[in-house]
Coordinates of C-alpha atoms and ligand atoms in Angstrom, one line a residue:
X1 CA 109.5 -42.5 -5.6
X2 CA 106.6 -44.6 -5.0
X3 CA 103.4 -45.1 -7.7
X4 CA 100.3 -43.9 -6.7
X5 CA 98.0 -46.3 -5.9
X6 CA 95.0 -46.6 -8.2
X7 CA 91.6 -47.1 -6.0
X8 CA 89.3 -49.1 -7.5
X9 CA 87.3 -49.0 -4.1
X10 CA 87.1 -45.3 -4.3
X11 CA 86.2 -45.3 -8.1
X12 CA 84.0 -48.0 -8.1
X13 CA 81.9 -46.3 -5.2
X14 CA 81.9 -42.6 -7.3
X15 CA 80.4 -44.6 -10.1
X16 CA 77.8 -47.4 -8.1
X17 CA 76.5 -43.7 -6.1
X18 CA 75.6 -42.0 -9.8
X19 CA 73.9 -44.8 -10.3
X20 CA 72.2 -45.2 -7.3
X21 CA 70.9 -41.1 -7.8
X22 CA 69.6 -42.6 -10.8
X23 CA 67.1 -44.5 -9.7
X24 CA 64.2 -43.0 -8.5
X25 CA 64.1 -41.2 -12.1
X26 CA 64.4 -44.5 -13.7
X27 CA 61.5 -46.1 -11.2
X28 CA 59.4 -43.1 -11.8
X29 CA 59.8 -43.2 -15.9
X30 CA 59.6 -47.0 -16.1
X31 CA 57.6 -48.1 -12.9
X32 CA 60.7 -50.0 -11.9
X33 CA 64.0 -50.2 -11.1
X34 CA 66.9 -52.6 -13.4
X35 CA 66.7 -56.4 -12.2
X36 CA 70.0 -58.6 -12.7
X37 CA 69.7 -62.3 -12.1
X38 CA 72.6 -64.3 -11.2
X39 CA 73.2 -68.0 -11.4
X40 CA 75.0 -69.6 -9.6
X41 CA 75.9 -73.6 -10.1
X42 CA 78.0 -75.4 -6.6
X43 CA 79.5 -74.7 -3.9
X44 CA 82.8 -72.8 -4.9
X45 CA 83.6 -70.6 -2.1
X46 CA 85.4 -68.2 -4.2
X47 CA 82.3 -68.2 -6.9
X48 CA 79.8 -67.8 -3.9
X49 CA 81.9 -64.8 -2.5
X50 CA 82.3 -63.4 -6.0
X51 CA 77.8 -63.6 -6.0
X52 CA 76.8 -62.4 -3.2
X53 CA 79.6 -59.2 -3.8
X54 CA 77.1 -58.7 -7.0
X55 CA 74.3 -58.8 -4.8
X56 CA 75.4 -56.7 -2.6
X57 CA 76.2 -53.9 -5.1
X58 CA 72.8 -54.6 -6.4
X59 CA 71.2 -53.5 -2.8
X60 CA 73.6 -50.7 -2.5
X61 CA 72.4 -49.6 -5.9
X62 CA 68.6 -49.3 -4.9
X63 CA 68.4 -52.2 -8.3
X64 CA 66.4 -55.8 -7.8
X65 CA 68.8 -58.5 -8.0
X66 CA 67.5 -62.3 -7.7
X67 CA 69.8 -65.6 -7.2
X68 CA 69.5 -68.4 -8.8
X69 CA 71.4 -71.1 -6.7
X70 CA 71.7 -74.5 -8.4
X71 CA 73.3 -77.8 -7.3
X72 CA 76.6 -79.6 -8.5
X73 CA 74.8 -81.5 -10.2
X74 CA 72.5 -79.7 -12.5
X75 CA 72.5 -81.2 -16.0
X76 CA 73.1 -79.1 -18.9
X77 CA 69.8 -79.3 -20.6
X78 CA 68.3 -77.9 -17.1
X79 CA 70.8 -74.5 -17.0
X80 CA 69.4 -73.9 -20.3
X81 CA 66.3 -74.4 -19.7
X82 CA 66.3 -71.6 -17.0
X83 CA 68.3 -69.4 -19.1
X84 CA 65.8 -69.6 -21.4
X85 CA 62.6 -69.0 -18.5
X86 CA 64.8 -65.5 -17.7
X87 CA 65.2 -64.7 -21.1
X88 CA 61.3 -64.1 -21.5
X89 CA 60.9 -62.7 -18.3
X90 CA 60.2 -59.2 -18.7
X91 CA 61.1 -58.5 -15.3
X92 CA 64.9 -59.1 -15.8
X93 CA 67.2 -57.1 -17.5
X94 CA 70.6 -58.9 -17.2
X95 CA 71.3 -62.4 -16.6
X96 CA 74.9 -63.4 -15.4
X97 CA 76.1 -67.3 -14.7
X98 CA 78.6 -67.0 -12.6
X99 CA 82.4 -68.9 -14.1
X100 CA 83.5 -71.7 -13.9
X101 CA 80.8 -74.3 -14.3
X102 CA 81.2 -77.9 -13.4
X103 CA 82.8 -80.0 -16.1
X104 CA 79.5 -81.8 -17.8
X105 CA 78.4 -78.1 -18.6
X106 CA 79.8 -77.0 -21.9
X107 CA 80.4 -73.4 -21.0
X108 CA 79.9 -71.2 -24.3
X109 CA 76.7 -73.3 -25.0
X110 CA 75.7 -71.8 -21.4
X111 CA 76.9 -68.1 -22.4
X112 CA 75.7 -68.6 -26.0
X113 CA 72.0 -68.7 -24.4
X114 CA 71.7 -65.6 -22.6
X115 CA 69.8 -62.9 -25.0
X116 CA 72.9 -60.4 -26.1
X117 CA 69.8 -57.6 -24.9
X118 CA 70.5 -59.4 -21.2
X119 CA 74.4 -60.7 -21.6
X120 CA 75.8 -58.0 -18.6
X121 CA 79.3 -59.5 -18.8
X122 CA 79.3 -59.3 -22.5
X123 CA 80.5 -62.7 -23.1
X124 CA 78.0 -63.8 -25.8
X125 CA 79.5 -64.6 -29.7
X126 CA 77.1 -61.3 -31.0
X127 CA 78.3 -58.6 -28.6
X128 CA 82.1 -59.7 -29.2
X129 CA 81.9 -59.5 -32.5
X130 CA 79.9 -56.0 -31.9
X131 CA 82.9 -55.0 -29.9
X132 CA 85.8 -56.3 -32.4
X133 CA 83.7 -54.4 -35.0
X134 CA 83.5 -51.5 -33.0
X135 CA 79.6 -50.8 -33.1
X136 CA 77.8 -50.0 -30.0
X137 CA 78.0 -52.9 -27.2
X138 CA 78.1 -54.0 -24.1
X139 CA 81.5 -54.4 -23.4
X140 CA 82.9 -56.9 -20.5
X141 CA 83.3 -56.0 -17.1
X142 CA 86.5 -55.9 -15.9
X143 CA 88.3 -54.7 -19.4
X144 CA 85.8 -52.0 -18.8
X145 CA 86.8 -51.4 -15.3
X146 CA 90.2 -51.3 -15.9
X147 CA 89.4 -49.1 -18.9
X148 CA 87.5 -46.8 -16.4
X149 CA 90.7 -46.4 -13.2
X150 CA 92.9 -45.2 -16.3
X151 CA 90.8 -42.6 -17.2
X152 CA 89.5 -41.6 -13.1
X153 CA 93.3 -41.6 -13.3
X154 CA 94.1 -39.1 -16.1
X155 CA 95.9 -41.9 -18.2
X156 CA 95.3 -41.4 -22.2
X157 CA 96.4 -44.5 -23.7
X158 CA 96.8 -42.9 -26.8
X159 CA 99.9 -43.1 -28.7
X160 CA 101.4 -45.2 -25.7
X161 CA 102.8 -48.7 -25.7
X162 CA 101.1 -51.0 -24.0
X163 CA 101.4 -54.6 -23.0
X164 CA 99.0 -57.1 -21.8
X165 CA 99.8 -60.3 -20.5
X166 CA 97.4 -62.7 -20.8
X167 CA 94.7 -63.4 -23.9
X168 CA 91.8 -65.1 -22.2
X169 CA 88.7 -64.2 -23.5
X170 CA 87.1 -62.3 -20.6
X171 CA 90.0 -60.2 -19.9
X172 CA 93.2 -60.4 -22.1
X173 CA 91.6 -59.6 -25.4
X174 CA 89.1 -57.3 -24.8
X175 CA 91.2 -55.0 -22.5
X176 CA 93.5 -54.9 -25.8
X177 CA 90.7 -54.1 -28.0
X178 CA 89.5 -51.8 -25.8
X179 CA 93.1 -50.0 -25.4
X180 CA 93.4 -50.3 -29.2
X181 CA 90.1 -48.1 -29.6
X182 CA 91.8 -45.6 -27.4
X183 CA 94.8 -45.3 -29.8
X184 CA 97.4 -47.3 -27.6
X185 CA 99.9 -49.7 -29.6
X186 CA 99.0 -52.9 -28.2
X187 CA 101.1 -55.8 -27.9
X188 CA 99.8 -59.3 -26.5
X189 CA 101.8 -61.4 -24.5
X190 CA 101.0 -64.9 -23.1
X191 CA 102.7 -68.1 -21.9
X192 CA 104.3 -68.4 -25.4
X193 CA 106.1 -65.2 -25.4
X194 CA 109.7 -65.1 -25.2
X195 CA 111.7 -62.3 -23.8
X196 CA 108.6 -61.2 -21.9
X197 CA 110.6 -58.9 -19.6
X198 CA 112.3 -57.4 -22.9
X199 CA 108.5 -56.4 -23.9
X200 CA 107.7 -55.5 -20.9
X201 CA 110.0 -52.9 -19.9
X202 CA 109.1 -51.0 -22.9
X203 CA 105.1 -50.6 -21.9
X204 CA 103.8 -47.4 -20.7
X205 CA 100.8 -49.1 -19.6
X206 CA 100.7 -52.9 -18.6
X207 CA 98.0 -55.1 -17.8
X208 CA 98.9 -58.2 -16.1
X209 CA 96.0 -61.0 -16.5
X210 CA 97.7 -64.3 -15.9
X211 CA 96.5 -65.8 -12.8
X212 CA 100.2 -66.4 -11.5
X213 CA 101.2 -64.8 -8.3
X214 CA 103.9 -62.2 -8.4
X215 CA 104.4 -63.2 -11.9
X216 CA 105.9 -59.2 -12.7
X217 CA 108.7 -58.2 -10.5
X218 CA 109.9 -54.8 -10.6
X219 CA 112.9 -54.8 -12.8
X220 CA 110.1 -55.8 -15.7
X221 CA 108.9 -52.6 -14.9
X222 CA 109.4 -49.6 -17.0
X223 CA 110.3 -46.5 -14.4
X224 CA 106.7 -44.4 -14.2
X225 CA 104.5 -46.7 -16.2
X226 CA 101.1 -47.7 -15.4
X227 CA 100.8 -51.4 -13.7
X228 CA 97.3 -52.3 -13.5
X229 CA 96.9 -56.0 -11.6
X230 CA 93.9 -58.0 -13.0
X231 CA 94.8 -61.2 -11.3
X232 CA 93.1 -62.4 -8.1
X233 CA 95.2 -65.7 -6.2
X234 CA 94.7 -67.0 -2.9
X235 CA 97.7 -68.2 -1.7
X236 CA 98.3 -70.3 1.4
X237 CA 98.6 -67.9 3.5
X238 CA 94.5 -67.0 3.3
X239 CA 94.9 -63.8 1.8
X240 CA 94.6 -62.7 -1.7
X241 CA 97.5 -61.7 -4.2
X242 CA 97.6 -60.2 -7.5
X243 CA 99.8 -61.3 -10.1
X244 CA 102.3 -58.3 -10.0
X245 CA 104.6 -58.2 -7.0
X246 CA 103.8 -55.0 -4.8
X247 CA 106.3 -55.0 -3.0
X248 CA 109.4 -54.5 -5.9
X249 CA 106.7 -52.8 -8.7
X250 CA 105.8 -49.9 -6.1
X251 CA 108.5 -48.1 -6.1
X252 CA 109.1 -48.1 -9.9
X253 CA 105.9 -47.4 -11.5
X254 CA 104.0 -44.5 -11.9
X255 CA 100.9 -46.2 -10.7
X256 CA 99.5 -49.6 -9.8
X257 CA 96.2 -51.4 -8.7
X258 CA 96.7 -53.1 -5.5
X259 CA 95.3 -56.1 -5.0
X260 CA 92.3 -56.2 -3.8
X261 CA 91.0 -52.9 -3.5
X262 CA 91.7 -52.4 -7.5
X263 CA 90.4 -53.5 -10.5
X264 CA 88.1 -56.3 -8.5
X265 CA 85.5 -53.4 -7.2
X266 CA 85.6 -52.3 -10.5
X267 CA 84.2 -55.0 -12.2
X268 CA 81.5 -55.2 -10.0
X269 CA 80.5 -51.4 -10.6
X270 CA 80.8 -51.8 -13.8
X271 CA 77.9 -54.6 -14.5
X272 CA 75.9 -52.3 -12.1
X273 CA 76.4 -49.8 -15.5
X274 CA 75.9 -52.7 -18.1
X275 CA 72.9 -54.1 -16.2
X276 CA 71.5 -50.0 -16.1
X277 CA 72.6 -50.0 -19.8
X278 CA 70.3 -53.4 -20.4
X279 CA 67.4 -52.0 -18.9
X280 CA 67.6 -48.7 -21.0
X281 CA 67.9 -50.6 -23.9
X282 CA 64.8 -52.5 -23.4
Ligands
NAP1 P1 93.0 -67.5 -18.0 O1 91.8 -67.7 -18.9 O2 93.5 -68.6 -17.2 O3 94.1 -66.9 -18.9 C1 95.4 -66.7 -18.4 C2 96.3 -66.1 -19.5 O4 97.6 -66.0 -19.0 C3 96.4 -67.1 -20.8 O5 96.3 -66.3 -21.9 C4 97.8 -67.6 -20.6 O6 98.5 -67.9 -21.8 C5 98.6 -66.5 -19.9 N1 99.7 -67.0 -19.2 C6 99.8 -68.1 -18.3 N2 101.0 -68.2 -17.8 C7 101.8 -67.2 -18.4 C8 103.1 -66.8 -18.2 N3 104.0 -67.5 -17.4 N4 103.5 -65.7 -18.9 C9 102.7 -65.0 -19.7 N5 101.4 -65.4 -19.9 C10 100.9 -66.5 -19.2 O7 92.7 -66.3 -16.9 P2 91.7 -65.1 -16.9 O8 90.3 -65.6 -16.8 O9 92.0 -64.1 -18.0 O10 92.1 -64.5 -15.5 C11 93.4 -64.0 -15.2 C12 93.5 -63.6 -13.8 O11 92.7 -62.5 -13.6 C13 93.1 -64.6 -12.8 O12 93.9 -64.5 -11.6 C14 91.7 -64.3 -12.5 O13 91.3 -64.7 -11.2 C15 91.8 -62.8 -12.5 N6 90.5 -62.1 -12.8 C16 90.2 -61.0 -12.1 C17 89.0 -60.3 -12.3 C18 88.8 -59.1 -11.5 O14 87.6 -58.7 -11.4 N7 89.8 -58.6 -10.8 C19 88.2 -60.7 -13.3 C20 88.5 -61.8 -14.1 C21 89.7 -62.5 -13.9 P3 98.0 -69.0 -22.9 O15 96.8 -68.3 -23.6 O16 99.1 -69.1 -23.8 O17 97.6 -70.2 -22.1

């Protein structure tokens, strides 16, 4: 037996094409279309790949998009002043900056200055406490994404164990909230969990956030469960690796996000939604 490959690529494209239907309603009702700005501070190839993938999704969409390049060396004081010049601007409904930042930019200061009404990647201290409290928010992208392939895949984490590995703050613990609200049992591991493979091989559904190459094997995998691969690493050889090994996972699980092609075009469909969402809400 072999798992059936979860396409984010196909999912993603079901869900950017509604939208995309949606807008010449929305320009006829409001005189416009959704506008999301993204910021972007150096040179970081992967960061500048990650951008113009947004922008991209933004044309595909029929929405406005604008960039907002800025140099290495921008200081703090002037990222927040620009923040601040898109937050009044009427014109623009989400604002993302695009992670990391250099060093000399404290980073939650930066996300703490987006408007929650314009924070598309949900990141700001009001709309996670909104989503911890469970009241109506915009919830992050890629815990929404992978939220989004288990349903497109008839997977009801309800009642069903599962595990996620890794408790950052833009993945590991909202995906867990977010698989709480849907009645899983959840159980967070990270790089102080022992026995890992012991938890592991118990989860119906597990979600791998780590950033660590081939970091689940298949004999951590419980026979039919649901492996969903957030982790994006380019390894020397060019190309680009989740953090769940394909190759010995495949042919145990029930299904599994390959990498890329799975949760990554999610993410990006899914602040097309939030930045759609922003708009309304205006
Ligand atoms: P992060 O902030 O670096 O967090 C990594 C987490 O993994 C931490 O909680 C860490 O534990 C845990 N960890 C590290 N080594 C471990 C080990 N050996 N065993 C168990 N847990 C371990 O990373 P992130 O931002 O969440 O991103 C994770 C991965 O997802 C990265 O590869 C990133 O590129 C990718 N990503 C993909 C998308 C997408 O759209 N597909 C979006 C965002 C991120 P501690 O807390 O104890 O340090």
């Amino acid at each position: 037996m072999s798992a059936i490959l979860m396409d984010g690529k196909q999912v993603s494209l079901a869900v950017k094409d509604t939208l995309k239907e949606r807008m010449p309603a929305l320009k006829a009702q409001f005189g416009r279309v959704p506008c999301l700005t993204v910021i972007i501070v150096g040179e970081n190839p992967a960061s500048q790949s990650y951008v113009r993938g947004k922008v991209k999704a933004c044309e595909y969409v029929g929405m406005d998009s604008r960039q907002v390049s800025l140099p290495e060396s921008v200081s703090e004081e002037e990222l927040l002043a620009i923040i601040g010049d898109l937050n009044r601007d009427d014109a623009v409904d989400g604002i993302l900056v695009q992670l990391p930042l250099p060093k000399h930019i404290d980073e939650s200061k930066v996300l703490e200055e987006i408007v929650p009404a314009k924070d598309v990647d949900g990141f700001h201290p009001s709309n996670v406490a909104d989503l911890w409290l469970g009241r109506k928010c915009i919830v992050p992208c890629t815990p929404k994404g992978v939220m989004r392939l288990l349903e497109a895949h008839g997977i009801d984490p309800a009642g069903k164990l599962a595990v996620v590995i890794g408790r950052s703050n833009i993945v590991g613990k909202p995906v867990s909230k977010l698989l709480l609200d849907r009645n899983a049992t959840v159980v967070m591991a990270h790089s102080r969990t022992k026995n890992l493979k012991e938890l592991t091989l118990q989860a119906d559904i597990l979600v791998v956030a780590v950033g660590r190459a081939g970091l689940v094997t298949g004999d951590m995998v419980k026979p039919g469960a649901a492996v969903i691969d957030v982790g994006i690493n380019r390894l020397d050889d060019g190309k680009l690796h989740g953090d769940v090994d394909a190759a010995t996972v495949e042919p145990v699980a029930g299904y599994l996000t390959p990498v890329p092609g799975g949760v990554g075009p999610m993410t990006i469909a899914m602040l097309m939604e939030n930045t759609v969402e922003c708009f309304l809400r205006k």
